[in-house]
């Protein structure tokens, strides 16, 4: 009888966890304007296609191939401050990164923190 | 509360689940082949690290890559043949989750789906039939029905959210197809149909699949459209993703098959593979009168 009770509780916990993960999480992710993980948003929006340039202390500008820094550019990823700062670190002497969003036709300027 | 407890007590035929387990095992091996180069390159070469909000406890080294690929492959094989199935299922699920939670670049919706389906098939005792476990220890005539419901809901969740998240200007203008299709394929498609219309058709198809498998009268139609939909994805979307999209289609097919319990039972019973054979029921006489409702 006790093991029956434990089984029932385990089943209810599993069902609840499943419903939260498979329905509540995607609902919470739904309103975002970029694809989100854990929300079944496959191929729902266009990827953030960018050209990346590093500007060094001397003022010269160099194209940075995105594939040199990211093993795979997924559609949920965005060139936000966290990612750009990581790229700055790897570029060493880069002072500024220029991010040209090709689809939106916008250019963003990111100052690298030393 | 009583109906809920009653639902938890319902039993199901394990054979459709066993077939789904075998199909998912094949998909897990295909995904291992597809993902191994990415895991290998990520862990052995110098790329940006973008951990999730909760960092993985695994060390960032080549040894981790080898261990993950090895465990994934071994557990997938064991899951496929149904040997120590609960352990194999848990190990396979954890290996896949370890990959997708290590870094944002390693996340994949297909792998998340695979982990979820493997977990549900493990909970559902899918090794109870058509498995080495059943051959060694004897098969079980019935398993709990509630995980079967969750597997069916999994299919609905994926198609439903995949459809409604496409209801945005980008997708409906056909921009995602422009970015995802091979240029030659794109040209040919645009001569036949506008990308806007194709985008709308994709959304409608996914919405249809989310609902149709629950309706017996149109279930076969859903299967044909579902298989066609995934085949089209493999043929038309970026050819570099053909293996990944094939594995995704196979995972979804495994869940679609669970909706065809009646057909599977009829076919297997017709070949003498009866779930309520005397040998089966000898082990579990108390289950003889239970419901086979899914």
mmCIF file of C-alpha atoms in Angstrom, chain B:
data_model
loop_
_atom_site.group_PDB
_atom_site.id
_atom_site.type_symbol
_atom_site.label_atom_id
_atom_site.label_comp_id
_atom_site.label_asym_id
_atom_site.label_seq_id
_atom_site.Cartn_x
_atom_site.Cartn_y
_atom_site.Cartn_z
ATOM 1 C CA UNK B 1 -9.238 13.771 -7.233
ATOM 2 C CA UNK B 2 -10.733 10.300 -7.666
ATOM 3 C CA UNK B 3 -10.773 10.454 -11.501
ATOM 4 C CA UNK B 4 -7.104 11.513 -11.442
ATOM 5 C CA UNK B 5 -6.148 8.577 -9.238
ATOM 6 C CA UNK B 6 -8.212 6.329 -11.503
ATOM 7 C CA UNK B 7 -6.310 7.646 -14.530
ATOM 8 C CA UNK B 8 -3.030 6.894 -12.803
ATOM 9 C CA UNK B 9 -4.158 3.304 -12.310
ATOM 10 C CA UNK B 10 -4.964 2.703 -16.000
ATOM 11 C CA UNK B 11 -2.789 0.266 -17.917
ATOM 12 C CA UNK B 12 -1.538 0.182 -21.486
ATOM 13 C CA UNK B 13 -0.121 -2.310 -23.953
ATOM 14 C CA UNK B 14 3.679 -1.882 -23.897
ATOM 15 C CA UNK B 15 4.243 -2.983 -27.497
ATOM 16 C CA UNK B 16 3.607 0.397 -29.214
ATOM 17 C CA UNK B 17 5.982 1.912 -26.663
ATOM 18 C CA UNK B 18 8.576 -0.752 -27.395
ATOM 19 C CA UNK B 19 8.386 0.031 -31.107
ATOM 20 C CA UNK B 20 8.738 3.747 -30.307
ATOM 21 C CA UNK B 21 11.770 2.906 -28.115
ATOM 22 C CA UNK B 22 13.491 1.108 -30.986
ATOM 23 C CA UNK B 23 12.775 3.964 -33.408
ATOM 24 C CA UNK B 24 14.005 6.553 -30.883
ATOM 25 C CA UNK B 25 17.124 4.453 -30.242
ATOM 26 C CA UNK B 26 17.927 4.653 -33.964
ATOM 27 C CA UNK B 27 17.309 8.424 -33.903
ATOM 28 C CA UNK B 28 19.592 8.773 -30.850
ATOM 29 C CA UNK B 29 22.407 7.025 -32.726
ATOM 30 C CA UNK B 30 21.869 9.257 -35.765
ATOM 31 C CA UNK B 31 21.937 12.337 -33.530
ATOM 32 C CA UNK B 32 25.150 11.063 -31.925
ATOM 33 C CA UNK B 33 26.738 10.804 -35.395
ATOM 34 C CA UNK B 34 25.416 14.258 -36.285
ATOM 35 C CA UNK B 35 26.500 15.944 -33.052
ATOM 36 C CA UNK B 36 29.898 14.300 -32.469
ATOM 37 C CA UNK B 37 31.889 16.650 -34.765
ATOM 38 C CA UNK B 38 30.365 19.717 -33.067
ATOM 39 C CA UNK B 39 31.066 18.412 -29.559
ATOM 40 C CA UNK B 40 34.595 17.405 -30.548
ATOM 41 C CA UNK B 41 35.430 20.786 -32.085
ATOM 42 C CA UNK B 42 33.822 22.757 -29.255
ATOM 43 C CA UNK B 43 35.699 21.010 -26.454
ATOM 44 C CA UNK B 44 39.082 20.760 -28.179
ATOM 45 C CA UNK B 45 39.387 24.134 -29.911
ATOM 46 C CA UNK B 46 39.446 27.699 -28.748
ATOM 47 C CA UNK B 47 35.937 29.114 -29.151
ATOM 48 C CA UNK B 48 33.944 31.635 -27.122
ATOM 49 C CA UNK B 49 32.254 30.064 -24.124
ATOM 50 C CA UNK B 50 28.649 31.123 -23.536
ATOM 51 C CA UNK B 51 27.438 29.151 -20.534
ATOM 52 C CA UNK B 52 23.745 29.084 -19.668
ATOM 53 C CA UNK B 53 22.501 30.966 -16.606
ATOM 54 C CA UNK B 54 23.266 27.834 -14.588
ATOM 55 C CA UNK B 55 26.795 26.737 -15.420
ATOM 56 C CA UNK B 56 27.448 23.067 -16.106
ATOM 57 C CA UNK B 57 29.443 21.247 -13.397
ATOM 58 C CA UNK B 58 31.329 19.266 -16.068
ATOM 59 C CA UNK B 59 34.962 20.184 -16.766
ATOM 60 C CA UNK B 60 35.634 22.029 -20.024
ATOM 61 C CA UNK B 61 38.077 19.566 -21.591
ATOM 62 C CA UNK B 62 38.512 17.146 -24.467
ATOM 63 C CA UNK B 63 38.024 14.281 -22.039
ATOM 64 C CA UNK B 64 34.489 15.528 -21.350
ATOM 65 C CA UNK B 65 33.766 15.405 -25.092
ATOM 66 C CA UNK B 66 35.042 11.817 -25.347
ATOM 67 C CA UNK B 67 33.090 10.727 -22.259
ATOM 68 C CA UNK B 68 29.835 12.363 -23.419
ATOM 69 C CA UNK B 69 30.020 10.895 -26.920
ATOM 70 C CA UNK B 70 30.974 7.458 -25.581
ATOM 71 C CA UNK B 71 28.196 7.383 -22.984
ATOM 72 C CA UNK B 72 25.604 8.769 -25.418
ATOM 73 C CA UNK B 73 26.459 6.081 -28.007
ATOM 74 C CA UNK B 74 26.600 3.177 -25.552
ATOM 75 C CA UNK B 75 23.366 4.162 -23.796
ATOM 76 C CA UNK B 76 21.643 4.683 -27.164
ATOM 77 C CA UNK B 77 22.628 1.170 -28.251
ATOM 78 C CA UNK B 78 21.459 -0.329 -24.951
ATOM 79 C CA UNK B 79 18.195 1.618 -25.180
ATOM 80 C CA UNK B 80 17.661 0.437 -28.750
ATOM 81 C CA UNK B 81 18.096 -3.250 -27.899
ATOM 82 C CA UNK B 82 16.335 -2.843 -24.563
ATOM 83 C CA UNK B 83 19.053 -4.081 -22.256
ATOM 84 C CA UNK B 84 18.981 -2.608 -18.719
ATOM 85 C CA UNK B 85 16.491 -0.225 -20.314
ATOM 86 C CA UNK B 86 15.746 2.014 -17.295
ATOM 87 C CA UNK B 87 19.465 2.617 -16.730
ATOM 88 C CA UNK B 88 20.120 3.046 -20.460
ATOM 89 C CA UNK B 89 17.226 5.496 -20.807
ATOM 90 C CA UNK B 90 18.296 7.550 -17.805
ATOM 91 C CA UNK B 91 21.920 7.547 -18.966
ATOM 92 C CA UNK B 92 20.988 8.525 -22.527
ATOM 93 C CA UNK B 93 18.724 11.328 -21.342
ATOM 94 C CA UNK B 94 21.389 12.699 -18.977
ATOM 95 C CA UNK B 95 24.150 12.467 -21.620
ATOM 96 C CA UNK B 96 22.069 14.512 -24.057
ATOM 97 C CA UNK B 97 21.045 17.047 -21.400
ATOM 98 C CA UNK B 98 24.708 17.368 -20.360
ATOM 99 C CA UNK B 99 25.553 18.414 -23.931
ATOM 100 C CA UNK B 100 22.775 20.957 -24.466
ATOM 101 C CA UNK B 101 23.149 22.557 -21.050
ATOM 102 C CA UNK B 102 26.944 22.920 -21.275
ATOM 103 C CA UNK B 103 26.926 25.981 -23.531
ATOM 104 C CA UNK B 104 24.370 28.074 -25.394
ATOM 105 C CA UNK B 105 26.043 27.151 -28.683
ATOM 106 C CA UNK B 106 25.467 23.439 -28.011
ATOM 107 C CA UNK B 107 21.755 23.830 -27.296
ATOM 108 C CA UNK B 108 19.470 22.159 -29.817
ATOM 109 C CA UNK B 109 15.680 21.861 -29.865
ATOM 110 C CA UNK B 110 16.014 18.439 -31.491
ATOM 111 C CA UNK B 111 18.264 17.190 -28.700
ATOM 112 C CA UNK B 112 15.959 18.624 -26.054
ATOM 113 C CA UNK B 113 13.086 16.770 -27.705
ATOM 114 C CA UNK B 114 15.143 13.578 -27.893
ATOM 115 C CA UNK B 115 16.002 13.789 -24.186
ATOM 116 C CA UNK B 116 12.366 14.386 -23.286
ATOM 117 C CA UNK B 117 11.045 11.495 -25.392
ATOM 118 C CA UNK B 118 13.735 9.139 -24.063
ATOM 119 C CA UNK B 119 12.819 10.151 -20.499
ATOM 120 C CA UNK B 120 9.121 9.521 -21.124
ATOM 121 C CA UNK B 121 9.758 6.161 -22.817
ATOM 122 C CA UNK B 122 11.940 5.179 -19.872
ATOM 123 C CA UNK B 123 9.272 6.146 -17.359
ATOM 124 C CA UNK B 124 6.726 4.304 -19.524
ATOM 125 C CA UNK B 125 8.656 1.007 -19.158
ATOM 126 C CA UNK B 126 9.165 0.749 -22.902
ATOM 127 C CA UNK B 127 11.638 -2.070 -22.300
ATOM 128 C CA UNK B 128 8.780 -4.305 -21.162
ATOM 129 C CA UNK B 129 8.490 -5.823 -24.645
ATOM 130 C CA UNK B 130 10.665 -6.397 -27.737
ATOM 131 C CA UNK B 131 13.794 -6.067 -25.653
ATOM 132 C CA UNK B 132 16.659 -8.094 -24.245
ATOM 133 C CA UNK B 133 15.250 -7.307 -20.804
ATOM 134 C CA UNK B 134 11.959 -8.965 -21.758
ATOM 135 C CA UNK B 135 13.809 -11.914 -23.289
ATOM 136 C CA UNK B 136 15.922 -12.457 -20.181
ATOM 137 C CA UNK B 137 13.425 -11.634 -17.417
ATOM 138 C CA UNK B 138 10.140 -12.198 -19.242
ATOM 139 C CA UNK B 139 7.972 -9.506 -20.798
ATOM 140 C CA UNK B 140 5.221 -7.588 -19.055
ATOM 141 C CA UNK B 141 1.677 -7.652 -20.400
ATOM 142 C CA UNK B 142 0.824 -4.101 -19.372
ATOM 143 C CA UNK B 143 2.441 -0.888 -18.214
ATOM 144 C CA UNK B 144 1.137 2.343 -16.690
ATOM 145 C CA UNK B 145 -0.893 4.366 -19.202
ATOM 146 C CA UNK B 146 -0.222 7.908 -17.978
ATOM 147 C CA UNK B 147 3.276 8.239 -19.538
ATOM 148 C CA UNK B 148 1.659 7.343 -22.878
ATOM 149 C CA UNK B 149 -0.578 10.392 -22.494
ATOM 150 C CA UNK B 150 2.456 12.525 -21.803
ATOM 151 C CA UNK B 151 4.161 11.257 -24.964
ATOM 152 C CA UNK B 152 1.079 12.192 -26.963
ATOM 153 C CA UNK B 153 0.962 15.616 -25.311
ATOM 154 C CA UNK B 154 4.637 16.024 -26.196
ATOM 155 C CA UNK B 155 3.755 15.799 -29.880
ATOM 156 C CA UNK B 156 0.977 18.352 -29.454
ATOM 157 C CA UNK B 157 3.215 20.735 -27.519
ATOM 158 C CA UNK B 158 5.919 20.696 -30.195
ATOM 159 C CA UNK B 159 3.689 21.229 -33.216
ATOM 160 C CA UNK B 160 1.442 23.738 -31.446
ATOM 161 C CA UNK B 161 4.232 25.997 -30.200
ATOM 162 C CA UNK B 162 6.254 25.543 -33.399
ATOM 163 C CA UNK B 163 3.166 26.838 -35.242
ATOM 164 C CA UNK B 164 2.162 29.763 -33.048
ATOM 165 C CA UNK B 165 5.716 31.087 -32.670
ATOM 166 C CA UNK B 166 5.800 31.358 -36.474
ATOM 167 C CA UNK B 167 2.921 33.837 -36.382
ATOM 168 C CA UNK B 168 5.214 36.840 -36.782
ATOM 169 C CA UNK B 169 6.036 39.240 -39.610
ATOM 170 C CA UNK B 170 9.472 37.668 -40.308
ATOM 171 C CA UNK B 171 8.173 34.191 -40.815
ATOM 172 C CA UNK B 172 4.941 35.053 -42.592
ATOM 173 C CA UNK B 173 6.864 37.219 -45.080
ATOM 174 C CA UNK B 174 8.905 34.130 -46.000
ATOM 175 C CA UNK B 175 12.175 35.567 -44.622
ATOM 176 C CA UNK B 176 12.986 32.380 -42.691
ATOM 177 C CA UNK B 177 12.730 30.335 -45.886
ATOM 178 C CA UNK B 178 14.956 32.850 -47.683
ATOM 179 C CA UNK B 179 17.565 32.384 -44.933
ATOM 180 C CA UNK B 180 17.171 28.607 -44.618
ATOM 181 C CA UNK B 181 16.716 27.239 -48.129
ATOM 182 C CA UNK B 182 19.517 26.475 -50.548
ATOM 183 C CA UNK B 183 19.543 29.253 -53.214
ATOM 184 C CA UNK B 184 18.852 26.816 -56.060
ATOM 185 C CA UNK B 185 15.932 25.277 -54.159
ATOM 186 C CA UNK B 186 14.639 28.740 -53.273
ATOM 187 C CA UNK B 187 14.580 29.787 -56.937
ATOM 188 C CA UNK B 188 12.675 26.673 -57.953
ATOM 189 C CA UNK B 189 10.151 27.050 -55.125
ATOM 190 C CA UNK B 190 9.524 30.716 -55.850
ATOM 191 C CA UNK B 191 8.629 29.799 -59.434
ATOM 192 C CA UNK B 192 5.919 27.497 -58.103
ATOM 193 C CA UNK B 193 4.544 29.280 -55.068
ATOM 194 C CA UNK B 194 5.094 32.513 -53.156
ATOM 195 C CA UNK B 195 7.123 32.206 -49.962
ATOM 196 C CA UNK B 196 4.351 34.008 -48.067
ATOM 197 C CA UNK B 197 1.898 31.292 -49.048
ATOM 198 C CA UNK B 198 4.415 28.591 -48.187
ATOM 199 C CA UNK B 199 4.946 30.163 -44.762
ATOM 200 C CA UNK B 200 1.214 30.188 -44.101
ATOM 201 C CA UNK B 201 0.966 26.572 -45.254
ATOM 202 C CA UNK B 202 3.773 25.566 -42.853
ATOM 203 C CA UNK B 203 1.964 27.174 -39.907
ATOM 204 C CA UNK B 204 -1.359 25.569 -40.874
ATOM 205 C CA UNK B 205 0.304 22.157 -41.272
ATOM 206 C CA UNK B 206 1.871 22.308 -37.818
ATOM 207 C CA UNK B 207 -1.399 23.424 -36.244
ATOM 208 C CA UNK B 208 -3.178 20.574 -38.015
ATOM 209 C CA UNK B 209 -0.619 18.034 -36.758
ATOM 210 C CA UNK B 210 -0.949 19.349 -33.198
ATOM 211 C CA UNK B 211 -4.649 18.467 -33.213
ATOM 212 C CA UNK B 212 -5.251 15.776 -35.838
ATOM 213 C CA UNK B 213 -3.522 12.836 -34.161
ATOM 214 C CA UNK B 214 -6.098 13.044 -31.348
ATOM 215 C CA UNK B 215 -8.976 12.591 -33.818
ATOM 216 C CA UNK B 216 -9.317 8.959 -34.955
ATOM 217 C CA UNK B 217 -11.156 9.856 -38.162
ATOM 218 C CA UNK B 218 -8.287 11.926 -39.541
ATOM 219 C CA UNK B 219 -5.369 10.205 -37.806
ATOM 220 C CA UNK B 220 -4.150 8.416 -40.937
ATOM 221 C CA UNK B 221 -4.334 11.684 -42.847
ATOM 222 C CA UNK B 222 -2.225 13.283 -40.084
ATOM 223 C CA UNK B 223 0.361 10.524 -40.393
ATOM 224 C CA UNK B 224 0.677 11.000 -44.149
ATOM 225 C CA UNK B 225 0.903 14.784 -43.816
ATOM 226 C CA UNK B 226 3.301 14.504 -40.868
ATOM 227 C CA UNK B 227 5.676 12.172 -42.702
ATOM 228 C CA UNK B 228 5.433 14.338 -45.821
ATOM 229 C CA UNK B 229 6.103 17.483 -43.791
ATOM 230 C CA UNK B 230 9.287 16.085 -42.249
ATOM 231 C CA UNK B 231 10.434 14.611 -45.560
ATOM 232 C CA UNK B 232 9.979 18.045 -47.172
ATOM 233 C CA UNK B 233 12.050 19.622 -44.395
ATOM 234 C CA UNK B 234 14.888 17.191 -45.134
ATOM 235 C CA UNK B 235 14.718 17.770 -48.881
ATOM 236 C CA UNK B 236 14.280 21.560 -48.974
ATOM 237 C CA UNK B 237 16.008 23.047 -45.932
ATOM 238 C CA UNK B 238 19.800 23.586 -45.856
ATOM 239 C CA UNK B 239 21.383 20.308 -46.991
ATOM 240 C CA UNK B 240 23.999 20.532 -44.241
ATOM 241 C CA UNK B 241 21.162 19.817 -41.797
ATOM 242 C CA UNK B 242 19.753 16.786 -43.624
ATOM 243 C CA UNK B 243 20.930 14.240 -41.045
ATOM 244 C CA UNK B 244 19.740 16.387 -38.120
ATOM 245 C CA UNK B 245 16.336 16.951 -39.732
ATOM 246 C CA UNK B 246 16.025 13.252 -40.607
ATOM 247 C CA UNK B 247 16.654 12.309 -36.985
ATOM 248 C CA UNK B 248 14.100 14.926 -35.879
ATOM 249 C CA UNK B 249 11.543 13.422 -38.256
ATOM 250 C CA UNK B 250 12.268 9.933 -36.929
ATOM 251 C CA UNK B 251 11.779 11.084 -33.321
ATOM 252 C CA UNK B 252 8.430 12.636 -34.232
ATOM 253 C CA UNK B 253 7.459 9.500 -36.162
ATOM 254 C CA UNK B 254 8.101 7.394 -33.054
ATOM 255 C CA UNK B 255 5.589 9.504 -31.119
ATOM 256 C CA UNK B 256 3.096 9.498 -34.014
ATOM 257 C CA UNK B 257 3.173 5.674 -33.938
ATOM 258 C CA UNK B 258 1.989 5.670 -30.323
ATOM 259 C CA UNK B 259 -1.314 7.134 -31.518
ATOM 260 C CA UNK B 260 -1.805 3.998 -33.634
ATOM 261 C CA UNK B 261 -2.038 1.607 -30.689
ATOM 262 C CA UNK B 262 -5.094 -0.178 -32.095
ATOM 263 C CA UNK B 263 -3.451 -0.819 -35.446
ATOM 264 C CA UNK B 264 -0.206 -2.027 -33.875
ATOM 265 C CA UNK B 265 -2.093 -4.352 -31.522
ATOM 266 C CA UNK B 266 -4.207 -5.733 -34.351
ATOM 267 C CA UNK B 267 -1.172 -6.374 -36.552
ATOM 268 C CA UNK B 268 0.864 -7.969 -33.771
ATOM 269 C CA UNK B 269 -2.044 -10.025 -32.451
ATOM 270 C CA UNK B 270 -2.627 -11.210 -36.015
ATOM 271 C CA UNK B 271 0.911 -12.546 -36.078
ATOM 272 C CA UNK B 272 0.430 -14.377 -32.782
ATOM 273 C CA UNK B 273 2.320 -11.732 -30.779
ATOM 274 C CA UNK B 274 -0.459 -11.391 -28.215
ATOM 275 C CA UNK B 275 0.008 -9.105 -25.238
ATOM 276 C CA UNK B 276 -2.199 -11.252 -23.057
ATOM 277 C CA UNK B 277 -0.562 -14.570 -23.801
ATOM 278 C CA UNK B 278 -0.599 -17.167 -21.019
ATOM 279 C CA UNK B 279 3.158 -16.796 -20.518
ATOM 280 C CA UNK B 280 2.826 -13.047 -20.008
ATOM 281 C CA UNK B 281 -0.014 -13.231 -17.587
ATOM 282 C CA UNK B 282 1.613 -15.954 -15.512
ATOM 283 C CA UNK B 283 3.908 -13.331 -13.996
ATOM 284 C CA UNK B 284 1.228 -10.727 -13.341
ATOM 285 C CA UNK B 285 -2.149 -12.314 -12.872
ATOM 286 C CA UNK B 286 -3.558 -9.205 -11.221
ATOM 287 C CA UNK B 287 -3.272 -7.249 -14.426
ATOM 288 C CA UNK B 288 -5.411 -9.630 -16.449
ATOM 289 C CA UNK B 289 -8.561 -7.601 -16.070
ATOM 290 C CA UNK B 290 -7.126 -4.111 -16.330
ATOM 291 C CA UNK B 291 -7.972 -1.545 -18.942
ATOM 292 C CA UNK B 292 -5.855 -1.145 -22.026
ATOM 293 C CA UNK B 293 -6.845 2.487 -22.356
ATOM 294 C CA UNK B 294 -4.177 4.945 -23.368
#
